[in-house]
Amino acid sequence: MIDALFSELSALPQVEAIALGGSRAGSHYDEKSDYDIYLYCTAPVSETVRREILLKYCSYMEIGNHFWEYEDNCTLKNGIDMDILYRDLDSFTADVADVVEGCHGRNGYTTCMWHNLRTCKILYDENGRLAAAKQRFDVPYPAGLKQNIIDRNWKLLRSAMPAYEVQIQKAVKRGDLVSVNHRVSAFLESYFDLLFALNAQTHPGEKRLMTLCRETCSLLPEGFEENLNALFSHMFTSPGQTAADVGRILDALAKII
């Protein structure tokens, strides 16, 4: 069924490449794992055409969601969820180049799109442009990028005036649990971005980050998991300890950077 769907999608004149991403592109998936499909298009494909194709294979569809990237979110008739994301290859490549070749750090998740490109499986590539992009960015982790990610995110974590550590301390003192949750989430984005950069590893995204750090990062702070688990256990049950947990996490991180 999924092969037949890919065949129909690749026949669309606007589609120049199709790639499979997420867990299905690697080895850590099972029969219930979602499909993450990336369609690289030279022009928009009408929602009517997409709906007509997907109706043959899906029991439920949300066409044209744009909460993050532009995508169709579906459930296949076998019960497995599928996300189809529509991209312009030139824009996508320019974004990856800004990170890999421009060495520009960001506020968390800096190298996620580079990781997505490096790890995706190409299912269709009419002119070979997606394969060429994969080859272009199949390079060692740039030292300048590594340092820029560390510098930028360390400032966000601790050393700048608006650092997350300070914001979390203020939120705890106010007893503002919504703000605590919001700032801790941002704190973790920068924390993991820095850790993956420190180990010259591309950022894999939002899921299984503690596990993936253990598997791919040789350099981790002392008490890495214990300190994070303490933070998670205290955030809402003992919020007064949250600031101390964050401080302990950053003290351990400071020793290895």
PDB file of C-alpha atoms in Angstrom:
ATOM      1  CA  MET A   1       0.000   0.000   0.000  1.00  0.00           C
ATOM      2  CA  ILE A   2       2.694   2.479   0.966  1.00  0.00           C
ATOM      3  CA  ASP A   3       4.714   1.641  -2.159  1.00  0.00           C
ATOM      4  CA  ALA A   4       1.657   2.288  -4.313  1.00  0.00           C
ATOM      5  CA  LEU A   5       1.165   5.655  -2.610  1.00  0.00           C
ATOM      6  CA  PHE A   6       4.791   6.631  -3.207  1.00  0.00           C
ATOM      7  CA  SER A   7       4.411   5.642  -6.851  1.00  0.00           C
ATOM      8  CA  GLU A   8       1.421   7.941  -7.281  1.00  0.00           C
ATOM      9  CA  LEU A   9       3.121  10.835  -5.510  1.00  0.00           C
ATOM     10  CA  SER A  10       6.273  10.503  -7.613  1.00  0.00           C
ATOM     11  CA  ALA A  11       4.158  10.702 -10.784  1.00  0.00           C
ATOM     12  CA  LEU A  12       3.002  14.229  -9.917  1.00  0.00           C
ATOM     13  CA  PRO A  13       4.798  16.678 -12.242  1.00  0.00           C
ATOM     14  CA  GLN A  14       5.572  19.089  -9.393  1.00  0.00           C
ATOM     15  CA  VAL A  15       7.338  16.443  -7.279  1.00  0.00           C
ATOM     16  CA  GLU A  16      11.080  16.221  -7.939  1.00  0.00           C
ATOM     17  CA  ALA A  17      12.089  14.095  -4.955  1.00  0.00           C
ATOM     18  CA  ILE A  18      10.618  12.029  -2.130  1.00  0.00           C
ATOM     19  CA  ALA A  19      12.447  11.065   1.057  1.00  0.00           C
ATOM     20  CA  LEU A  20      11.571   8.942   4.078  1.00  0.00           C
ATOM     21  CA  GLY A  21      12.628  10.347   7.442  1.00  0.00           C
ATOM     22  CA  GLY A  22      12.147   9.731  11.141  1.00  0.00           C
ATOM     23  CA  SER A  23      12.427   6.313  12.737  1.00  0.00           C
ATOM     24  CA  ARG A  24      11.360   4.560   9.514  1.00  0.00           C
ATOM     25  CA  ALA A  25      14.542   5.802   7.853  1.00  0.00           C
ATOM     26  CA  GLY A  26      16.673   4.113  10.512  1.00  0.00           C
ATOM     27  CA  SER A  27      16.687   0.897  12.483  1.00  0.00           C
ATOM     28  CA  HIS A  28      14.685   1.950  15.558  1.00  0.00           C
ATOM     29  CA  TYR A  29      11.105   1.355  14.401  1.00  0.00           C
ATOM     30  CA  ASP A  30       8.365  -1.237  14.608  1.00  0.00           C
ATOM     31  CA  GLU A  31       5.179  -2.005  12.702  1.00  0.00           C
ATOM     32  CA  LYS A  32       3.349   0.841  14.492  1.00  0.00           C
ATOM     33  CA  SER A  33       5.952   3.544  13.832  1.00  0.00           C
ATOM     34  CA  ASP A  34       4.717   6.611  11.946  1.00  0.00           C
ATOM     35  CA  TYR A  35       5.785   7.485   8.416  1.00  0.00           C
ATOM     36  CA  ASP A  36       7.499  10.859   7.943  1.00  0.00           C
ATOM     37  CA  ILE A  37       7.489  11.637   4.218  1.00  0.00           C
ATOM     38  CA  TYR A  38       9.180  14.655   2.618  1.00  0.00           C
ATOM     39  CA  LEU A  39       8.018  15.774  -0.823  1.00  0.00           C
ATOM     40  CA  TYR A  40      10.349  18.235  -2.521  1.00  0.00           C
ATOM     41  CA  CYS A  41       8.256  20.154  -5.030  1.00  0.00           C
ATOM     42  CA  THR A  42       9.005  22.659  -7.774  1.00  0.00           C
ATOM     43  CA  ALA A  43       5.485  24.139  -7.467  1.00  0.00           C
ATOM     44  CA  PRO A  44       2.481  23.660  -5.168  1.00  0.00           C
ATOM     45  CA  VAL A  45       0.388  20.516  -5.560  1.00  0.00           C
ATOM     46  CA  SER A  46      -3.296  21.396  -5.219  1.00  0.00           C
ATOM     47  CA  GLU A  47      -5.120  20.190  -2.128  1.00  0.00           C
ATOM     48  CA  THR A  48      -7.770  18.641  -4.395  1.00  0.00           C
ATOM     49  CA  VAL A  49      -5.212  16.428  -6.133  1.00  0.00           C
ATOM     50  CA  ARG A  50      -3.583  15.439  -2.847  1.00  0.00           C
ATOM     51  CA  ARG A  51      -6.929  14.596  -1.286  1.00  0.00           C
ATOM     52  CA  GLU A  52      -7.941  12.436  -4.251  1.00  0.00           C
ATOM     53  CA  ILE A  53      -4.726  10.429  -3.986  1.00  0.00           C
ATOM     54  CA  LEU A  54      -4.738  10.076  -0.214  1.00  0.00           C
ATOM     55  CA  LEU A  55      -8.395   8.986  -0.098  1.00  0.00           C
ATOM     56  CA  LYS A  56      -7.312   5.676  -1.654  1.00  0.00           C
ATOM     57  CA  TYR A  57      -4.919   4.913   1.183  1.00  0.00           C
ATOM     58  CA  CYS A  58      -6.063   6.808   4.270  1.00  0.00           C
ATOM     59  CA  SER A  59      -8.930   6.438   6.724  1.00  0.00           C
ATOM     60  CA  TYR A  60      -8.436   9.960   8.102  1.00  0.00           C
ATOM     61  CA  MET A  61      -6.842  13.087   6.663  1.00  0.00           C
ATOM     62  CA  GLU A  62      -6.064  16.667   7.618  1.00  0.00           C
ATOM     63  CA  ILE A  63      -4.966  18.390   4.442  1.00  0.00           C
ATOM     64  CA  GLY A  64      -2.826  21.526   4.463  1.00  0.00           C
ATOM     65  CA  ASN A  65      -1.891  21.872   8.123  1.00  0.00           C
ATOM     66  CA  HIS A  66       0.689  24.605   8.647  1.00  0.00           C
ATOM     67  CA  PHE A  67       1.493  24.626  12.340  1.00  0.00           C
ATOM     68  CA  TRP A  68       5.195  24.018  11.637  1.00  0.00           C
ATOM     69  CA  GLU A  69       5.990  23.034   8.076  1.00  0.00           C
ATOM     70  CA  TYR A  70       3.270  22.778   5.428  1.00  0.00           C
ATOM     71  CA  GLU A  71       1.961  19.218   5.571  1.00  0.00           C
ATOM     72  CA  ASP A  72      -0.827  16.686   5.299  1.00  0.00           C
ATOM     73  CA  ASN A  73      -1.415  14.607   8.445  1.00  0.00           C
ATOM     74  CA  CYS A  74      -3.100  11.280   7.821  1.00  0.00           C
ATOM     75  CA  THR A  75      -3.891   7.847   9.196  1.00  0.00           C
ATOM     76  CA  LEU A  76      -3.382   5.020   6.728  1.00  0.00           C
ATOM     77  CA  LYS A  77      -6.055   2.357   6.392  1.00  0.00           C
ATOM     78  CA  ASN A  78      -3.801  -0.037   8.319  1.00  0.00           C
ATOM     79  CA  GLY A  79      -3.959   2.330  11.310  1.00  0.00           C
ATOM     80  CA  ILE A  80      -0.462   3.812  10.989  1.00  0.00           C
ATOM     81  CA  ASP A  81      -0.115   7.601  11.065  1.00  0.00           C
ATOM     82  CA  MET A  82       1.679   9.394   8.250  1.00  0.00           C
ATOM     83  CA  ASP A  83       2.905  12.979   7.903  1.00  0.00           C
ATOM     84  CA  ILE A  84       3.641  14.267   4.401  1.00  0.00           C
ATOM     85  CA  LEU A  85       5.686  17.480   4.431  1.00  0.00           C
ATOM     86  CA  TYR A  86       5.983  19.682   1.331  1.00  0.00           C
ATOM     87  CA  ARG A  87       9.276  21.478   0.808  1.00  0.00           C
ATOM     88  CA  ASP A  88      11.127  23.559  -1.748  1.00  0.00           C
ATOM     89  CA  LEU A  89      14.537  21.939  -2.194  1.00  0.00           C
ATOM     90  CA  ASP A  90      16.378  25.196  -2.878  1.00  0.00           C
ATOM     91  CA  SER A  91      15.033  26.852   0.278  1.00  0.00           C
ATOM     92  CA  PHE A  92      15.711  23.758   2.342  1.00  0.00           C
ATOM     93  CA  THR A  93      19.266  23.475   1.029  1.00  0.00           C
ATOM     94  CA  ALA A  94      19.907  27.169   1.703  1.00  0.00           C
ATOM     95  CA  ASP A  95      18.777  26.712   5.305  1.00  0.00           C
ATOM     96  CA  VAL A  96      21.124  23.749   5.807  1.00  0.00           C
ATOM     97  CA  ALA A  97      23.965  25.691   4.147  1.00  0.00           C
ATOM     98  CA  ASP A  98      23.466  28.592   6.552  1.00  0.00           C
ATOM     99  CA  VAL A  99      24.201  26.186   9.405  1.00  0.00           C
ATOM    100  CA  VAL A 100      26.828  23.846   7.952  1.00  0.00           C
ATOM    101  CA  GLU A 101      28.745  26.219   5.704  1.00  0.00           C
ATOM    102  CA  GLY A 102      27.840  29.516   7.378  1.00  0.00           C
ATOM    103  CA  CYS A 103      28.431  28.029  10.843  1.00  0.00           C
ATOM    104  CA  HIS A 104      25.540  29.982  12.369  1.00  0.00           C
ATOM    105  CA  GLY A 105      24.320  28.753  15.743  1.00  0.00           C
ATOM    106  CA  ARG A 106      20.661  29.029  16.725  1.00  0.00           C
ATOM    107  CA  ASN A 107      18.574  28.899  19.888  1.00  0.00           C
ATOM    108  CA  GLY A 108      18.329  25.122  20.143  1.00  0.00           C
ATOM    109  CA  TYR A 109      17.856  22.494  17.410  1.00  0.00           C
ATOM    110  CA  THR A 110      20.567  24.132  15.276  1.00  0.00           C
ATOM    111  CA  THR A 111      21.534  21.063  13.246  1.00  0.00           C
ATOM    112  CA  CYS A 112      18.149  19.282  13.064  1.00  0.00           C
ATOM    113  CA  MET A 113      17.594  19.918   9.348  1.00  0.00           C
ATOM    114  CA  TRP A 114      21.158  18.861   8.574  1.00  0.00           C
ATOM    115  CA  HIS A 115      20.460  15.656  10.536  1.00  0.00           C
ATOM    116  CA  ASN A 116      17.199  15.205   8.632  1.00  0.00           C
ATOM    117  CA  LEU A 117      18.992  15.471   5.299  1.00  0.00           C
ATOM    118  CA  ARG A 118      21.870  13.209   6.302  1.00  0.00           C
ATOM    119  CA  THR A 119      19.679  10.435   7.685  1.00  0.00           C
ATOM    120  CA  CYS A 120      16.745  10.421   5.260  1.00  0.00           C
ATOM    121  CA  LYS A 121      16.258   7.641   2.732  1.00  0.00           C
ATOM    122  CA  ILE A 122      15.713   8.861  -0.820  1.00  0.00           C
ATOM    123  CA  LEU A 123      12.762   7.077  -2.420  1.00  0.00           C
ATOM    124  CA  TYR A 124      12.569   9.127  -5.628  1.00  0.00           C
ATOM    125  CA  ASP A 125      14.915  11.725  -7.065  1.00  0.00           C
ATOM    126  CA  GLU A 126      14.027  12.680 -10.635  1.00  0.00           C
ATOM    127  CA  ASN A 127      17.052  14.841 -11.360  1.00  0.00           C
ATOM    128  CA  GLY A 128      19.391  13.674  -8.599  1.00  0.00           C
ATOM    129  CA  ARG A 129      19.256  17.032  -6.838  1.00  0.00           C
ATOM    130  CA  LEU A 130      18.358  15.620  -3.431  1.00  0.00           C
ATOM    131  CA  ALA A 131      21.195  13.095  -3.661  1.00  0.00           C
ATOM    132  CA  ALA A 132      23.520  15.944  -4.619  1.00  0.00           C
ATOM    133  CA  ALA A 133      22.412  17.886  -1.542  1.00  0.00           C
ATOM    134  CA  LYS A 134      23.076  14.862   0.665  1.00  0.00           C
ATOM    135  CA  GLN A 135      26.553  14.545  -0.851  1.00  0.00           C
ATOM    136  CA  ARG A 136      27.265  18.276  -0.485  1.00  0.00           C
ATOM    137  CA  PHE A 137      26.570  18.188   3.240  1.00  0.00           C
ATOM    138  CA  ASP A 138      28.149  14.800   3.934  1.00  0.00           C
ATOM    139  CA  VAL A 139      31.056  16.550   5.633  1.00  0.00           C
ATOM    140  CA  PRO A 140      32.771  16.418   9.022  1.00  0.00           C
ATOM    141  CA  TYR A 141      31.192  18.543  11.725  1.00  0.00           C
ATOM    142  CA  PRO A 142      32.693  22.053  11.243  1.00  0.00           C
ATOM    143  CA  ALA A 143      34.772  23.243  14.188  1.00  0.00           C
ATOM    144  CA  GLY A 144      33.434  26.782  13.770  1.00  0.00           C
ATOM    145  CA  LEU A 145      29.844  25.578  13.910  1.00  0.00           C
ATOM    146  CA  LYS A 146      30.556  23.530  17.022  1.00  0.00           C
ATOM    147  CA  GLN A 147      32.057  26.515  18.823  1.00  0.00           C
ATOM    148  CA  ASN A 148      29.336  28.940  17.723  1.00  0.00           C
ATOM    149  CA  ILE A 149      26.563  26.631  18.959  1.00  0.00           C
ATOM    150  CA  ILE A 150      28.328  26.178  22.291  1.00  0.00           C
ATOM    151  CA  ASP A 151      28.954  29.902  22.716  1.00  0.00           C
ATOM    152  CA  ARG A 152      25.437  30.986  21.767  1.00  0.00           C
ATOM    153  CA  ASN A 153      23.584  28.420  23.817  1.00  0.00           C
ATOM    154  CA  TRP A 154      25.820  28.733  26.874  1.00  0.00           C
ATOM    155  CA  LYS A 155      24.976  32.435  26.942  1.00  0.00           C
ATOM    156  CA  LEU A 156      21.278  31.531  26.786  1.00  0.00           C
ATOM    157  CA  LEU A 157      21.692  28.945  29.515  1.00  0.00           C
ATOM    158  CA  ARG A 158      23.742  30.900  32.048  1.00  0.00           C
ATOM    159  CA  SER A 159      26.090  33.725  31.134  1.00  0.00           C
ATOM    160  CA  ALA A 160      23.887  36.406  29.493  1.00  0.00           C
ATOM    161  CA  MET A 161      21.569  38.774  31.353  1.00  0.00           C
ATOM    162  CA  PRO A 162      18.402  37.135  29.936  1.00  0.00           C
ATOM    163  CA  ALA A 163      19.772  33.614  30.536  1.00  0.00           C
ATOM    164  CA  TYR A 164      17.238  30.848  31.161  1.00  0.00           C
ATOM    165  CA  GLU A 165      18.774  30.088  34.563  1.00  0.00           C
ATOM    166  CA  VAL A 166      17.905  33.607  35.737  1.00  0.00           C
ATOM    167  CA  GLN A 167      14.438  33.475  34.195  1.00  0.00           C
ATOM    168  CA  ILE A 168      13.708  30.157  35.903  1.00  0.00           C
ATOM    169  CA  GLN A 169      14.871  31.525  39.250  1.00  0.00           C
ATOM    170  CA  LYS A 170      12.505  34.494  38.890  1.00  0.00           C
ATOM    171  CA  ALA A 171       9.591  32.292  37.832  1.00  0.00           C
ATOM    172  CA  VAL A 172      10.143  30.003  40.844  1.00  0.00           C
ATOM    173  CA  LYS A 173      10.204  32.977  43.224  1.00  0.00           C
ATOM    174  CA  ARG A 174       6.920  34.239  41.757  1.00  0.00           C
ATOM    175  CA  GLY A 175       5.369  30.795  42.053  1.00  0.00           C
ATOM    176  CA  ASP A 176       4.496  30.984  38.347  1.00  0.00           C
ATOM    177  CA  LEU A 177       4.420  27.332  37.296  1.00  0.00           C
ATOM    178  CA  VAL A 178       3.368  28.105  33.738  1.00  0.00           C
ATOM    179  CA  SER A 179       6.441  30.296  33.340  1.00  0.00           C
ATOM    180  CA  VAL A 180       8.630  27.663  35.018  1.00  0.00           C
ATOM    181  CA  ASN A 181       7.434  25.066  32.526  1.00  0.00           C
ATOM    182  CA  HIS A 182       7.929  27.429  29.580  1.00  0.00           C
ATOM    183  CA  ARG A 183      11.450  28.464  30.556  1.00  0.00           C
ATOM    184  CA  VAL A 184      12.564  24.937  31.448  1.00  0.00           C
ATOM    185  CA  SER A 185      11.447  23.767  28.000  1.00  0.00           C
ATOM    186  CA  ALA A 186      13.540  26.498  26.364  1.00  0.00           C
ATOM    187  CA  PHE A 187      16.416  25.675  28.733  1.00  0.00           C
ATOM    188  CA  LEU A 188      16.367  22.043  27.584  1.00  0.00           C
ATOM    189  CA  GLU A 189      16.348  23.056  23.911  1.00  0.00           C
ATOM    190  CA  SER A 190      19.616  24.931  24.353  1.00  0.00           C
ATOM    191  CA  TYR A 191      21.051  22.331  26.746  1.00  0.00           C
ATOM    192  CA  PHE A 192      20.696  19.446  24.303  1.00  0.00           C
ATOM    193  CA  ASP A 193      21.737  21.587  21.331  1.00  0.00           C
ATOM    194  CA  LEU A 194      24.970  22.380  23.160  1.00  0.00           C
ATOM    195  CA  LEU A 195      25.548  18.747  24.165  1.00  0.00           C
ATOM    196  CA  PHE A 196      25.167  17.399  20.636  1.00  0.00           C
ATOM    197  CA  ALA A 197      27.453  20.141  19.289  1.00  0.00           C
ATOM    198  CA  LEU A 198      30.031  19.462  21.989  1.00  0.00           C
ATOM    199  CA  ASN A 199      30.147  15.864  20.769  1.00  0.00           C
ATOM    200  CA  ALA A 200      30.108  16.875  17.075  1.00  0.00           C
ATOM    201  CA  GLN A 201      26.782  15.092  16.593  1.00  0.00           C
ATOM    202  CA  THR A 202      23.881  16.429  14.552  1.00  0.00           C
ATOM    203  CA  HIS A 203      20.736  17.089  16.575  1.00  0.00           C
ATOM    204  CA  PRO A 204      18.196  14.260  16.029  1.00  0.00           C
ATOM    205  CA  GLY A 205      15.062  16.224  16.992  1.00  0.00           C
ATOM    206  CA  GLU A 206      12.685  16.165  19.952  1.00  0.00           C
ATOM    207  CA  LYS A 207      12.329  12.484  20.865  1.00  0.00           C
ATOM    208  CA  ARG A 208      14.417  10.104  23.000  1.00  0.00           C
ATOM    209  CA  LEU A 209      17.066  12.742  23.641  1.00  0.00           C
ATOM    210  CA  MET A 210      18.441  11.284  26.855  1.00  0.00           C
ATOM    211  CA  THR A 211      18.710   7.842  25.276  1.00  0.00           C
ATOM    212  CA  LEU A 212      20.310   9.207  22.104  1.00  0.00           C
ATOM    213  CA  CYS A 213      22.814  11.225  24.124  1.00  0.00           C
ATOM    214  CA  ARG A 214      23.861   8.046  25.921  1.00  0.00           C
ATOM    215  CA  GLU A 215      24.204   6.233  22.589  1.00  0.00           C
ATOM    216  CA  THR A 216      26.029   8.882  20.545  1.00  0.00           C
ATOM    217  CA  CYS A 217      27.772  11.277  22.936  1.00  0.00           C
ATOM    218  CA  SER A 218      31.027  10.216  24.547  1.00  0.00           C
ATOM    219  CA  LEU A 219      31.254  13.449  26.546  1.00  0.00           C
ATOM    220  CA  LEU A 220      28.382  14.003  28.966  1.00  0.00           C
ATOM    221  CA  PRO A 221      28.160  15.946  32.247  1.00  0.00           C
ATOM    222  CA  GLU A 222      28.580  14.105  35.509  1.00  0.00           C
ATOM    223  CA  GLY A 223      25.189  12.988  36.813  1.00  0.00           C
ATOM    224  CA  PHE A 224      23.631  13.622  33.390  1.00  0.00           C
ATOM    225  CA  GLU A 225      20.495  11.496  33.804  1.00  0.00           C
ATOM    226  CA  GLU A 226      20.203  11.802  37.571  1.00  0.00           C
ATOM    227  CA  ASN A 227      20.229  15.603  37.435  1.00  0.00           C
ATOM    228  CA  LEU A 228      17.662  15.759  34.637  1.00  0.00           C
ATOM    229  CA  ASN A 229      15.371  13.289  36.394  1.00  0.00           C
ATOM    230  CA  ALA A 230      15.609  15.339  39.585  1.00  0.00           C
ATOM    231  CA  LEU A 231      14.561  18.442  37.629  1.00  0.00           C
ATOM    232  CA  PHE A 232      11.576  16.651  36.116  1.00  0.00           C
ATOM    233  CA  SER A 233      10.450  15.233  39.455  1.00  0.00           C
ATOM    234  CA  HIS A 234      10.630  18.603  41.235  1.00  0.00           C
ATOM    235  CA  MET A 235       9.183  21.013  38.639  1.00  0.00           C
ATOM    236  CA  PHE A 236       5.593  20.763  39.876  1.00  0.00           C
ATOM    237  CA  THR A 237       5.781  18.694  43.062  1.00  0.00           C
ATOM    238  CA  SER A 238       8.572  20.721  44.721  1.00  0.00           C
ATOM    239  CA  PRO A 239       9.011  23.799  42.514  1.00  0.00           C
ATOM    240  CA  GLY A 240      11.218  25.503  45.069  1.00  0.00           C
ATOM    241  CA  GLN A 241      13.960  23.011  44.219  1.00  0.00           C
ATOM    242  CA  THR A 242      13.784  23.612  40.471  1.00  0.00           C
ATOM    243  CA  ALA A 243      16.261  26.502  40.439  1.00  0.00           C
ATOM    244  CA  ALA A 244      18.767  24.431  42.400  1.00  0.00           C
ATOM    245  CA  ASP A 245      18.308  21.526  39.967  1.00  0.00           C
ATOM    246  CA  VAL A 246      19.001  23.835  37.015  1.00  0.00           C
ATOM    247  CA  GLY A 247      22.065  25.211  38.757  1.00  0.00           C
ATOM    248  CA  ARG A 248      23.393  21.699  39.382  1.00  0.00           C
ATOM    249  CA  ILE A 249      22.878  20.772  35.712  1.00  0.00           C
ATOM    250  CA  LEU A 250      24.757  23.856  34.541  1.00  0.00           C
ATOM    251  CA  ASP A 251      27.598  23.435  37.050  1.00  0.00           C
ATOM    252  CA  ALA A 252      28.188  19.924  35.662  1.00  0.00           C
ATOM    253  CA  LEU A 253      27.982  21.200  32.088  1.00  0.00           C
ATOM    254  CA  ALA A 254      30.454  24.002  32.775  1.00  0.00           C
ATOM    255  CA  LYS A 255      33.096  21.465  33.770  1.00  0.00           C
ATOM    256  CA  ILE A 256      33.130  19.834  30.329  1.00  0.00           C
ATOM    257  CA  ILE A 257      32.939  22.899  28.080  1.00  0.00           C
TER     258      ILE A 257
END
